[in-house]
Short mmCIF file of C-alpha atoms and ligand atoms in Angstrom, two decimals:
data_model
loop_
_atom_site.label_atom_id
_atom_site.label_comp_id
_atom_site.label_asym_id
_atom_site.label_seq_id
_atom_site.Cartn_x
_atom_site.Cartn_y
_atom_site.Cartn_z
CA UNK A 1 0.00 0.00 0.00
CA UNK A 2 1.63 3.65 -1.05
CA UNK A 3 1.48 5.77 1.79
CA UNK A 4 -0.96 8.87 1.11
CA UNK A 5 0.63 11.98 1.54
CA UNK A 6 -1.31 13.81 4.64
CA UNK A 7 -2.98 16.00 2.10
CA UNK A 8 -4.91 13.18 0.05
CA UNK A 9 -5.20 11.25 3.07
CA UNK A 10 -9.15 12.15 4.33
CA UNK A 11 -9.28 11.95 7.76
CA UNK A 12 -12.74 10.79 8.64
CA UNK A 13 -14.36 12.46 12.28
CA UNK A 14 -17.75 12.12 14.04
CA UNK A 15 -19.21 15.00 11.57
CA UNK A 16 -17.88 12.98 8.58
CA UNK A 17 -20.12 9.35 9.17
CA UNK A 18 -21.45 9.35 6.02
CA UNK A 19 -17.92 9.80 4.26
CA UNK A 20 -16.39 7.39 6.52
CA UNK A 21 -19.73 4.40 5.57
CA UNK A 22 -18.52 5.32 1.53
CA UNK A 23 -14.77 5.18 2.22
CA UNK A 24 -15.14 1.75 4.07
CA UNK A 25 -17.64 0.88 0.95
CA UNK A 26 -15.33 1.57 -2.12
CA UNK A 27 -12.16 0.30 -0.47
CA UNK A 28 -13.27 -3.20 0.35
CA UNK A 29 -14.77 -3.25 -3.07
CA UNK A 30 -12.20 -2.24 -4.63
CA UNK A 31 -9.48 -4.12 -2.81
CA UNK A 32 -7.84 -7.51 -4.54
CA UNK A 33 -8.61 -10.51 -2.43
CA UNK A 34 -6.66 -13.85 -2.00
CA UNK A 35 -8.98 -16.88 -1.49
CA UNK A 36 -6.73 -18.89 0.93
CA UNK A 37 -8.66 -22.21 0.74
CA UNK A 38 -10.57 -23.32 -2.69
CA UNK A 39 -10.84 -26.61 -4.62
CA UNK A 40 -10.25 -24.73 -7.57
CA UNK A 41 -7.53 -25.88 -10.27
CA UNK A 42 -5.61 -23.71 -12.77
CA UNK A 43 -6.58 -24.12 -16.15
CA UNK A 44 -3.60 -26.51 -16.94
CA UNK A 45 -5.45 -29.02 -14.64
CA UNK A 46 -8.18 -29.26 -17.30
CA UNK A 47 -11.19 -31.02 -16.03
CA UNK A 48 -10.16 -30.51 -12.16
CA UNK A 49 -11.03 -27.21 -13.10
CA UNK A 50 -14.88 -27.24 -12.85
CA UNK A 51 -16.69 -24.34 -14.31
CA UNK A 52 -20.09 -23.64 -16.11
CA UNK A 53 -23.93 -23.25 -15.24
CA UNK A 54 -23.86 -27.07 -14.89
CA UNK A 55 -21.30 -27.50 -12.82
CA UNK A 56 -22.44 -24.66 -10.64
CA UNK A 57 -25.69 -26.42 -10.66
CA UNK A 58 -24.40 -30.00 -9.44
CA UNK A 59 -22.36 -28.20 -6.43
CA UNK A 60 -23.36 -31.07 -3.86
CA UNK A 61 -25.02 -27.73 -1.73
CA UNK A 62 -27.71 -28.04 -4.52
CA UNK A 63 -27.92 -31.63 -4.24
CA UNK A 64 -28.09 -31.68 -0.52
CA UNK A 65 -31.42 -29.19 -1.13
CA UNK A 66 -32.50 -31.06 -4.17
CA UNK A 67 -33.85 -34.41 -2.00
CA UNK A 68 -35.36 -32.30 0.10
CA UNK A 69 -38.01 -31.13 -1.96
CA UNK A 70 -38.08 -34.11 -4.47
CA UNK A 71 -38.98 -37.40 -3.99
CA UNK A 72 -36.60 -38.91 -6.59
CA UNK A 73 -34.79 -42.09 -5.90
CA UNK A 74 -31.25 -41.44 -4.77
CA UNK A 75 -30.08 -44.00 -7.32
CA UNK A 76 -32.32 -42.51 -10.65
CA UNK A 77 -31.03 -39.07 -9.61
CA UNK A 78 -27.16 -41.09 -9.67
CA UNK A 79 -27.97 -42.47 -13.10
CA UNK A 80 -28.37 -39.33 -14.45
CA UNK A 81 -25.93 -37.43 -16.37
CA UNK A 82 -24.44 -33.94 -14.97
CA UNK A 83 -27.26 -32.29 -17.86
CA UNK A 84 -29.69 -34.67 -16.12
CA UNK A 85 -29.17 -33.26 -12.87
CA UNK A 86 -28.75 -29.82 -13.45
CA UNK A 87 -32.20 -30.05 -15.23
CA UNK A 88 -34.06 -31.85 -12.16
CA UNK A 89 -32.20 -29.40 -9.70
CA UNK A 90 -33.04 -26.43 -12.00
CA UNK A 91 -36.51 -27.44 -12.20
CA UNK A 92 -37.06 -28.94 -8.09
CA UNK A 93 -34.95 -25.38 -6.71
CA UNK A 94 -35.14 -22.83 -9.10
CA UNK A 95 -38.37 -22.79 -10.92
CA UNK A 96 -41.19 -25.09 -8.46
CA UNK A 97 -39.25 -23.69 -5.99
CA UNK A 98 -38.08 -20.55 -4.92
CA UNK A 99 -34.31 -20.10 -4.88
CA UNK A 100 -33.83 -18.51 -0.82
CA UNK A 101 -31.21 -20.90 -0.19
CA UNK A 102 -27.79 -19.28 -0.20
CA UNK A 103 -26.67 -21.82 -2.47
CA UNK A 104 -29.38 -21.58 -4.50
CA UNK A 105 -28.89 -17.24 -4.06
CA UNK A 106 -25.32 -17.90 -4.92
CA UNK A 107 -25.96 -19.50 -8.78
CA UNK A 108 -28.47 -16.40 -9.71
CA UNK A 109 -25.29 -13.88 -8.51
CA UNK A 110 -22.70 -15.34 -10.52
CA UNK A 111 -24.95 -15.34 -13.63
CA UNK A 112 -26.55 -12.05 -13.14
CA UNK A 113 -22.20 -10.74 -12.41
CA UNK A 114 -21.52 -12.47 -15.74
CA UNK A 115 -23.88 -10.47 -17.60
CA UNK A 116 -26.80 -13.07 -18.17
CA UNK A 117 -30.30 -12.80 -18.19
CA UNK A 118 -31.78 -14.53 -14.99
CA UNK A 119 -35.11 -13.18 -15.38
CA UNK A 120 -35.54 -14.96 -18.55
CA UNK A 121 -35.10 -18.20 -15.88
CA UNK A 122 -33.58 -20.12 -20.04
CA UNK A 123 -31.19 -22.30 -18.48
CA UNK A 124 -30.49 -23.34 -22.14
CA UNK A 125 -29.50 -19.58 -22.64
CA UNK A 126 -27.15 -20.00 -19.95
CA UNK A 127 -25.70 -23.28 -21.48
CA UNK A 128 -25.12 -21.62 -24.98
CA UNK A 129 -23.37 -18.93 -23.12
CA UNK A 130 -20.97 -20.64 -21.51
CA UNK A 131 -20.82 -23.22 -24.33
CA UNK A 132 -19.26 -20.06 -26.40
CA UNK A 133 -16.52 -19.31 -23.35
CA UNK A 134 -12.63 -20.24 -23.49
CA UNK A 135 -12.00 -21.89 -19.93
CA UNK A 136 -8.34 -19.96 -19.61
CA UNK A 137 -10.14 -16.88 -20.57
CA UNK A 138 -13.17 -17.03 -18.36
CA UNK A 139 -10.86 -17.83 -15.39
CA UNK A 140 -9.66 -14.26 -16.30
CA UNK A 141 -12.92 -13.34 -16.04
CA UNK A 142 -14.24 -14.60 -13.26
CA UNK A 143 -11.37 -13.30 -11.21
CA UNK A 144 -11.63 -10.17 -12.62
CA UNK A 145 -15.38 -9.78 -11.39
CA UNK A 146 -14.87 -11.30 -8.14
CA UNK A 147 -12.10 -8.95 -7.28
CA UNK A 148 -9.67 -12.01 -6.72
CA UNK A 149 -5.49 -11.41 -7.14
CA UNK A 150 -4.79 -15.10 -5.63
CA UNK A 151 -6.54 -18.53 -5.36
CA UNK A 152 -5.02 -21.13 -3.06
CA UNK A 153 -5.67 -24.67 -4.12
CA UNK A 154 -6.05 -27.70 -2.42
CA UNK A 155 -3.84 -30.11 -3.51
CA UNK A 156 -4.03 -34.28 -2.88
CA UNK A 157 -0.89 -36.83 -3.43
CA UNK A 158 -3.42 -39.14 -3.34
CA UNK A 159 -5.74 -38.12 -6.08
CA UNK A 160 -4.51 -40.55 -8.91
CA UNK A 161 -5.91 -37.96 -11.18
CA UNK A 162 -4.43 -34.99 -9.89
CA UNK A 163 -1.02 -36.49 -9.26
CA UNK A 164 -0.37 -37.14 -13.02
CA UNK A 165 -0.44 -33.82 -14.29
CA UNK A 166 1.90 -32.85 -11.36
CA UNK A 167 4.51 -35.67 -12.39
CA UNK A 168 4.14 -34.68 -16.16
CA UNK A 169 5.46 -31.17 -15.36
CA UNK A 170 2.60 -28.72 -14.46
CA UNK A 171 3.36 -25.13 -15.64
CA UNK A 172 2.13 -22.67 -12.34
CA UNK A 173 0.25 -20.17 -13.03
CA UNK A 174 0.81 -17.24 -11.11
CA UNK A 175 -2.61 -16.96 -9.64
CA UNK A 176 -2.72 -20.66 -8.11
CA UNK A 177 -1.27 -21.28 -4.87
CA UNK A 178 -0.09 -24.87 -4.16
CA UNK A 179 -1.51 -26.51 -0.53
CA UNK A 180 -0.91 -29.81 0.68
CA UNK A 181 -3.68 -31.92 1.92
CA UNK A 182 -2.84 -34.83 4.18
CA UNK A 183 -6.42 -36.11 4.71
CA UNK A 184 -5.84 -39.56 3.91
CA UNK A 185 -2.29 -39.56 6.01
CA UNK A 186 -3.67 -38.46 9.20
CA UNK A 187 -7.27 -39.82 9.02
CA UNK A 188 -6.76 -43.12 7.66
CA UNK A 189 -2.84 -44.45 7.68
CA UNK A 190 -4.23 -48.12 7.10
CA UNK A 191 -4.99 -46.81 3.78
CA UNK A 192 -2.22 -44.15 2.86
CA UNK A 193 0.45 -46.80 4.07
CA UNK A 194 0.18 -48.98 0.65
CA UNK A 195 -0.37 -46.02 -1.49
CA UNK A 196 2.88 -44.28 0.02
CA UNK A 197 5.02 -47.90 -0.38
CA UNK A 198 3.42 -47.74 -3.95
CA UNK A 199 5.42 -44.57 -4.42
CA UNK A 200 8.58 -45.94 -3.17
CA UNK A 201 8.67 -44.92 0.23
CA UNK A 202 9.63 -48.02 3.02
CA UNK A 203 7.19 -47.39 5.32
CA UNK A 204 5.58 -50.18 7.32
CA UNK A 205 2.09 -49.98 9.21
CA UNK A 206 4.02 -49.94 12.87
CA UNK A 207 5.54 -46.11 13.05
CA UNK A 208 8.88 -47.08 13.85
CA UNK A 209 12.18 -44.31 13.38
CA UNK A 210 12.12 -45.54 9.50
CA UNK A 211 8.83 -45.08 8.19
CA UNK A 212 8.30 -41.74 10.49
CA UNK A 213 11.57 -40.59 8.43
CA UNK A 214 10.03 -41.76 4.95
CA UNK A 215 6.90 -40.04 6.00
CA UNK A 216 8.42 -37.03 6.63
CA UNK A 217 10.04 -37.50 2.81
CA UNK A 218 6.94 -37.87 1.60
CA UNK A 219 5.66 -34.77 2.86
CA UNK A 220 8.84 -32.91 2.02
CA UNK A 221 8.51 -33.94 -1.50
CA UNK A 222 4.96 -32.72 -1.93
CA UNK A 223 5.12 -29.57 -0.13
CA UNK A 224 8.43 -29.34 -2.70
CA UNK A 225 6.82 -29.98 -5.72
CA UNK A 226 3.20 -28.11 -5.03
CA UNK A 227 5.37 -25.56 -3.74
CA UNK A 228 3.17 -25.59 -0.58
CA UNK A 229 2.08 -22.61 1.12
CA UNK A 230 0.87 -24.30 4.01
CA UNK A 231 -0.16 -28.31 4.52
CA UNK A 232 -3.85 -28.85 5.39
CA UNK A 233 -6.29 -31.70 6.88
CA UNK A 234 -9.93 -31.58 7.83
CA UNK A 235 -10.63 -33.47 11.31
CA UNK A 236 -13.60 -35.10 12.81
CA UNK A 237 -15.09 -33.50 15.36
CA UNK A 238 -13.29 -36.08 18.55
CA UNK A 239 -10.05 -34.75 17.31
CA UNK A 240 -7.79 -35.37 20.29
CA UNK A 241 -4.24 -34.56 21.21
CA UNK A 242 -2.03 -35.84 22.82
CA UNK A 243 -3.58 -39.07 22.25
CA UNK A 244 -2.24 -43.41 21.42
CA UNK A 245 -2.66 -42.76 17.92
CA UNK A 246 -1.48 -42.93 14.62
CA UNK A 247 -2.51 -39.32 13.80
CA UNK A 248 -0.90 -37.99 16.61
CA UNK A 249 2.38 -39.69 15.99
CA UNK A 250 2.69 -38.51 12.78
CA UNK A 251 0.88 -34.81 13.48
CA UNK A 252 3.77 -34.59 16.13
CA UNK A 253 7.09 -37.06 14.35
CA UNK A 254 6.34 -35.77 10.50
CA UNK A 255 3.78 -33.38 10.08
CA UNK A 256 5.00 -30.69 13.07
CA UNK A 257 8.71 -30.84 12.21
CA UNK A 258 8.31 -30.34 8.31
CA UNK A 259 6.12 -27.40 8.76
CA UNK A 260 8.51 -25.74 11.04
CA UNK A 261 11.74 -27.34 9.26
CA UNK A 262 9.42 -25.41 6.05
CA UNK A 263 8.45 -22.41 8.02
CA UNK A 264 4.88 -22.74 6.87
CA UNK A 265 1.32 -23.44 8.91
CA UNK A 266 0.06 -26.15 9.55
CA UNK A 267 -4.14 -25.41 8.83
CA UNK A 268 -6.38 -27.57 11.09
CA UNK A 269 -10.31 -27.52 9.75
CA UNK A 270 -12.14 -29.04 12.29
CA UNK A 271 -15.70 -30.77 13.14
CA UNK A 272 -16.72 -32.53 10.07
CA UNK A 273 -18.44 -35.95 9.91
CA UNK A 274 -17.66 -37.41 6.91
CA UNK A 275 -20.59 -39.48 4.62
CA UNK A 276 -23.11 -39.20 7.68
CA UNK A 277 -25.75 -40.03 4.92
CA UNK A 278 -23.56 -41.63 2.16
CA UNK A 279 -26.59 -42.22 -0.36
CA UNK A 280 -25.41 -37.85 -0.89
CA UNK A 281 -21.78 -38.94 -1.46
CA UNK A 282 -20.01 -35.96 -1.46
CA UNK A 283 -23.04 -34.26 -0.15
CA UNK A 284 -23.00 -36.75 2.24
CA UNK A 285 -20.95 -35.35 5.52
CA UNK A 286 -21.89 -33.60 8.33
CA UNK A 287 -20.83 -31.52 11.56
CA UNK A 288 -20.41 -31.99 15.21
CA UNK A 289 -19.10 -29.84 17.99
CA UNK A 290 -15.38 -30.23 19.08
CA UNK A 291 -13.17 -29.63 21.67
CA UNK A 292 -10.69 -26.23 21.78
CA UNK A 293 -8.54 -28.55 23.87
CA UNK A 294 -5.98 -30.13 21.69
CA UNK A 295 -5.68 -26.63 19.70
CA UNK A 296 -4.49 -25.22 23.13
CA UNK A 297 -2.26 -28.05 23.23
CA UNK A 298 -0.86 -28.07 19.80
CA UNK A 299 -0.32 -23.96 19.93
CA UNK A 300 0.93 -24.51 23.59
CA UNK A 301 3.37 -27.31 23.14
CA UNK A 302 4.38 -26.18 19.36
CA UNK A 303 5.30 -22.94 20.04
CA UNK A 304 7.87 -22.34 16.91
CA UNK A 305 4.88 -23.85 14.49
CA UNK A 306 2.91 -21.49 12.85
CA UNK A 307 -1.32 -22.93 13.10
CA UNK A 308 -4.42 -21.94 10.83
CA UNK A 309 -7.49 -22.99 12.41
CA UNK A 310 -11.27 -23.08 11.11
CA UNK A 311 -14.17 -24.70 12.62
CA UNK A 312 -17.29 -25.91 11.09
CA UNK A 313 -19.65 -25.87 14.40
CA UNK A 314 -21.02 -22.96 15.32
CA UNK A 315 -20.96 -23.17 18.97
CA UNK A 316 -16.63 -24.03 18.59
CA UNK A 317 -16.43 -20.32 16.90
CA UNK A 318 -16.56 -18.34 20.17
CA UNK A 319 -14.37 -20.98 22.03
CA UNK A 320 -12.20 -20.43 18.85
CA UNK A 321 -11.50 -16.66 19.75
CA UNK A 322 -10.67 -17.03 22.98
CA UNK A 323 -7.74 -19.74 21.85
CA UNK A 324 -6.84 -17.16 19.20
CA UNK A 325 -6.39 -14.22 21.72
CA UNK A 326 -3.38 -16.78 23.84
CA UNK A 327 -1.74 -17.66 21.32
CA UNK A 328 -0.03 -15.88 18.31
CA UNK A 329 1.32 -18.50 16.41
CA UNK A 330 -2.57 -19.12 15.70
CA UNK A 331 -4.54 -17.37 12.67
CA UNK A 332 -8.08 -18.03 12.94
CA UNK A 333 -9.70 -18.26 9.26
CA UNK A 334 -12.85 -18.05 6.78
CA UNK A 335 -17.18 -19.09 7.69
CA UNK A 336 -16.19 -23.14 6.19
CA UNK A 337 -18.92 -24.71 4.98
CA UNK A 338 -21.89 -24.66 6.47
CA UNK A 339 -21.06 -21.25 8.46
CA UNK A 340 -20.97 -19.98 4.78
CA UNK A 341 -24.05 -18.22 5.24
CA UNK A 342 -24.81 -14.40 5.16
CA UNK A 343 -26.36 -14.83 9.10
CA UNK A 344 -23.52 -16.66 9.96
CA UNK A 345 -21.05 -14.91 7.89
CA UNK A 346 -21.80 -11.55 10.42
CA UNK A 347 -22.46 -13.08 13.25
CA UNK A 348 -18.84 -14.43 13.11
CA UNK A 349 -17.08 -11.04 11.47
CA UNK A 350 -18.59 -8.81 14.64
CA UNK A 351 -17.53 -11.62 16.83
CA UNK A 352 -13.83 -12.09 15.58
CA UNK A 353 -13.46 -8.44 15.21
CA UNK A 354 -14.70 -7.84 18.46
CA UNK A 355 -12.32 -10.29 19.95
CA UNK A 356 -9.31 -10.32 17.63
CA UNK A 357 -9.33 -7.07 15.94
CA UNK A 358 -7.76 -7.31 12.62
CA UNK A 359 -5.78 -10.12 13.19
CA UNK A 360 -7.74 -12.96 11.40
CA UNK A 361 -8.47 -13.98 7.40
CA UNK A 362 -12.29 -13.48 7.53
CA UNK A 363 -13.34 -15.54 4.90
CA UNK A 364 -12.44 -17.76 2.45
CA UNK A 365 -14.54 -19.35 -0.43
CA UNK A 366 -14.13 -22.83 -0.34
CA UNK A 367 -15.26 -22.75 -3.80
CA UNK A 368 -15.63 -25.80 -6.23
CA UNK A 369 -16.55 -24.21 -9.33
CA UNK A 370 -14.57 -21.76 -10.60
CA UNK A 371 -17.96 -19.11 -11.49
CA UNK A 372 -19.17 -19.69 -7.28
CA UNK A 373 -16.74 -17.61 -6.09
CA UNK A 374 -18.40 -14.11 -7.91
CA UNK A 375 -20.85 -15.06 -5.80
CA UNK A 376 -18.96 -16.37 -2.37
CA UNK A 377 -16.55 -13.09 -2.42
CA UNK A 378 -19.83 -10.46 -3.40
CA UNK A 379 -21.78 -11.63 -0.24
CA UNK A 380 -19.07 -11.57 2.11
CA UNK A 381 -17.49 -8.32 0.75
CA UNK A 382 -21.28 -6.94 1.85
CA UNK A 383 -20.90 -8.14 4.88
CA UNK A 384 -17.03 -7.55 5.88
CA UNK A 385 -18.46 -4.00 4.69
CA UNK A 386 -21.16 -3.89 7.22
CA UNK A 387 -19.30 -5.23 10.24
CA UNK A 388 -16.47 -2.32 9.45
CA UNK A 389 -18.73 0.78 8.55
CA UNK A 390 -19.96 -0.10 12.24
CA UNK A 391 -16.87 -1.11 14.02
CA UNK A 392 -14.74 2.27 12.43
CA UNK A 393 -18.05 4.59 13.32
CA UNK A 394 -18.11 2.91 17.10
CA UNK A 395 -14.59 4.61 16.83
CA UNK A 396 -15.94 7.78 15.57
CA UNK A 397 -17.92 7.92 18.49
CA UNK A 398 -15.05 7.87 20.99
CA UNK A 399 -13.45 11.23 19.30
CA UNK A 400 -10.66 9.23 17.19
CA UNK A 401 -10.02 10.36 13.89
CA UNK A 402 -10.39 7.06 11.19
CA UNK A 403 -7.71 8.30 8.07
CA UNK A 404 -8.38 6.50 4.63
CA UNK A 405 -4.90 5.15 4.61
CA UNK A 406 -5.64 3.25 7.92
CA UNK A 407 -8.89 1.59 6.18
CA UNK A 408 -6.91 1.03 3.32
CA UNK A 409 -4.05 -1.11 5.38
CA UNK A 410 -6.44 -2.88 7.08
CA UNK A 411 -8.96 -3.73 4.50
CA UNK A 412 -5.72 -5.44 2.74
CA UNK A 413 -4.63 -7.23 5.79
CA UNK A 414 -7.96 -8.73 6.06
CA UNK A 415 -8.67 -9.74 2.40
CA UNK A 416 -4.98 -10.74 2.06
CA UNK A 417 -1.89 -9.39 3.95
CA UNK A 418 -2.49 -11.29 7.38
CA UNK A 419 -2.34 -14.52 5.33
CA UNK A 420 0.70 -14.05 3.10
CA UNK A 421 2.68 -12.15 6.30
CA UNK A 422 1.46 -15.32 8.14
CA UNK A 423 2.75 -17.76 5.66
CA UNK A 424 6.06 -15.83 5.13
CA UNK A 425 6.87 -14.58 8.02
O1 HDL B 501 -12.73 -30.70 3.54
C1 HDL B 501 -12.90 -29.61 2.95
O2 HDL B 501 -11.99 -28.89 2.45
C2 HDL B 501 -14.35 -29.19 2.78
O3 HDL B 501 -14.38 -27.85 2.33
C3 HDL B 501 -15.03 -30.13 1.79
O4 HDL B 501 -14.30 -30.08 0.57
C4 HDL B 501 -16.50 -29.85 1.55
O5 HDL B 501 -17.02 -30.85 0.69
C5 HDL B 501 -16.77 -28.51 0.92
O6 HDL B 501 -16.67 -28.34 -0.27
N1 HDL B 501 -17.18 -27.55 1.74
O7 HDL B 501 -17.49 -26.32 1.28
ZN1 ZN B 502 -12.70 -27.12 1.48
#
């Protein structure tokens, strides 16, 4: 951020609200975001890279909401092709139904951002349209409308599908970040143990000094080649540590020590119940409360490791602060999931705000299709407006003086700079 020179830089006072609410308006509009956690792929990733009404249709949000108001067969809504379901959740959500959902919201603001027609309700409109599109070009797009400078991916060793086009020599592209996601390593080492001996590492299923050492090369190797900004697991909501356990050996013998060895975070995303109702499949998981406990313990006992921690329970977010404000080496981040919702989305903001000041990443899409996060980054940007316009005019109120530059720094910090200082530093 260039310093303003006293001169251009307003200074905004108790007689000056309504300049202060358009100052805080403009400059988080205006201000390039990076997305710190998305399931988004750059374009050389090819199919990974999911974008297009149809996709944006089949998010498994929609799906979730489809079988709730139709009474199709899980299996005949299966056998249908992605053109099949879009139609039937088109049809169930959008048009016998009316579209309230957030999800649901979400699809009419990234057409109606691209420049379609929603009132016109043609989903065949919409398909010619983006029939017509270049996908390298409408990433260009897309980022341009949602305001976005940086996406970080999430990035799997163990996707078979994925891992090929990083051993055939994937080109970056500047606006993809590299993460490394150890789901399958912490949550289930019965089944990573064959696939990492598969890649040539000697690692047995007892964790003795060899394998933790292979481990740790596997991790080193990934985090090499994805060129890893931080590594990255989800975790069930009985998350424990210390505990007997193979995830805790190798969170505290390989994951802990290449992360600080790396000098990057280690990003803990908490309280999800995976395939609760698998008939949904990846619609299919669900959320319980945790305990704060082993993220006191992990900060407390790992005090040269650097944490990011989100939580998908509501009632773990206020717990979550309180963590947050004893320990530094802990950046609490984004509304994940479920919280993704405009009600939840504030609630959270004032919260965080109220107990962290600026010292947390907000939000973060999550997004899956490329064209969701016009709509993901639009609805928080309204509401990270909101929550400031009243935060800076509480300060009004006490006689300090709010100056355009300050909004400025800390608009970026929030939508960007506490993350990459975070990571870097
Ligand atoms: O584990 C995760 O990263 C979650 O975000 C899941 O991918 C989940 O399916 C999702 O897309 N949530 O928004
Ligand atoms: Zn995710």
């Amino acid at each position: 951020m260039s310093p303003l020179s006293q001169s251009e830089d307003t200074a905004y006072t108790l007689n000056d609200a309504v300049g202060l609410r358009s100052a805080v308006n403009r400059i988080v509009h205006d201000t390039p975001l990076t997305d710190i956690h998305t399931h988004l792929y750059a374009p050389a990733f090819r199919d990974l890279l999911l974008w297009g009404v149809d996709d944006l249709l089949t998010y498994h949000y929609l799906i979730a909401e489809f079988f709730r108001l139709s009474d199709m067969p899980y299996g005949q809504f299966w056998a249908l092709d992605k053109t099949g379901q879009a139609d039937a959740i088109w049809q169930t959500l959008f048009i016998e139904n009316a579209p309230l959902s957030e999800a649901c919201r979400g699809v009419l603001t990234a057409l109606h951002r691209l420049g379609l027609d929603t009132s016109s309700r043609s989903l065949a409109d919409y398909r010619a349209w983006f029939a017509e599109q270049d996908a390298a070009e409408h990433v260009s797009r897309v980022f341009q409308v949602a305001g976005i400078q940086s996406a970080v991916m999430t990035n799997d060793p163990f996707d078979d599908t994925e891992r090929a086009v990083w051993e055939n020599g994937y080109e970056a592209d500047p606006r993809f970040h590299g993460v490394l996601r150890i789901d399958p390593l912490l949550n289930d080492w019965q089944s990573a143990r064959p696939k990492l001996a598969a890649g040539g590492y000697r690692v047995s299923y007892t964790l003795d000094a060899e394998t933790l050492s292979e481990i740790r090369r596997f991790l080193n190797t990934w985090a090499e080649r994805f060129n890893a900004l931080y590594m990255a697991v989800s975790l069930p909501p009985d998350f424990a540590y210390p505990e007997d356990s193979a995830r805790a050996t190798i969170l505290r013998e390989c994951v802990l020590p290449v992360a600080r060895e790396r000098n990057i975070p280690f990003a803990m995303m908490i309280g999800v119940t995976r395939q609760v109702n698998p008939a949904l499949r990846l619609a299919g998981d669900g959320v319980g409360s945790a305990s704060l406990g082993p993220v006191e313990r992990l900060c407390a006992g790992f005090p040269d490791n650097k944490f990011m921690v989100t939580m998908l329970a509501r009632e773990n977010q206020h717990a979550l602060c309180v963590v947050a404000r004893k320990f530094r080496n802990l950046l609490v981040f984004g509304c994940w999931w479920f919280l993704n919702n405009p009600s939840l989305i504030e609630e959270m903001t004032r919260m965080r705000i109220e107990m962290l000041g600026p010292s947390i990443i907000p939000q973060h899409s999550d997004a899956r299709v490329l064209d969701q996060v016009i709509y993901k980054w639009a609805h928080s940007r309204e509401i990270i407006t909101r929550v400031l316009r009243h935060k800076y005019a509480d300060l009004l109120e006490t006689g300090w003086v709010v100056r355009e530059s300050e909004i400025k720094r800390d608009v970026e910090a929030l939508l960007g700079g506490n993350f990459w200082r975070f990571v870097k530093g």
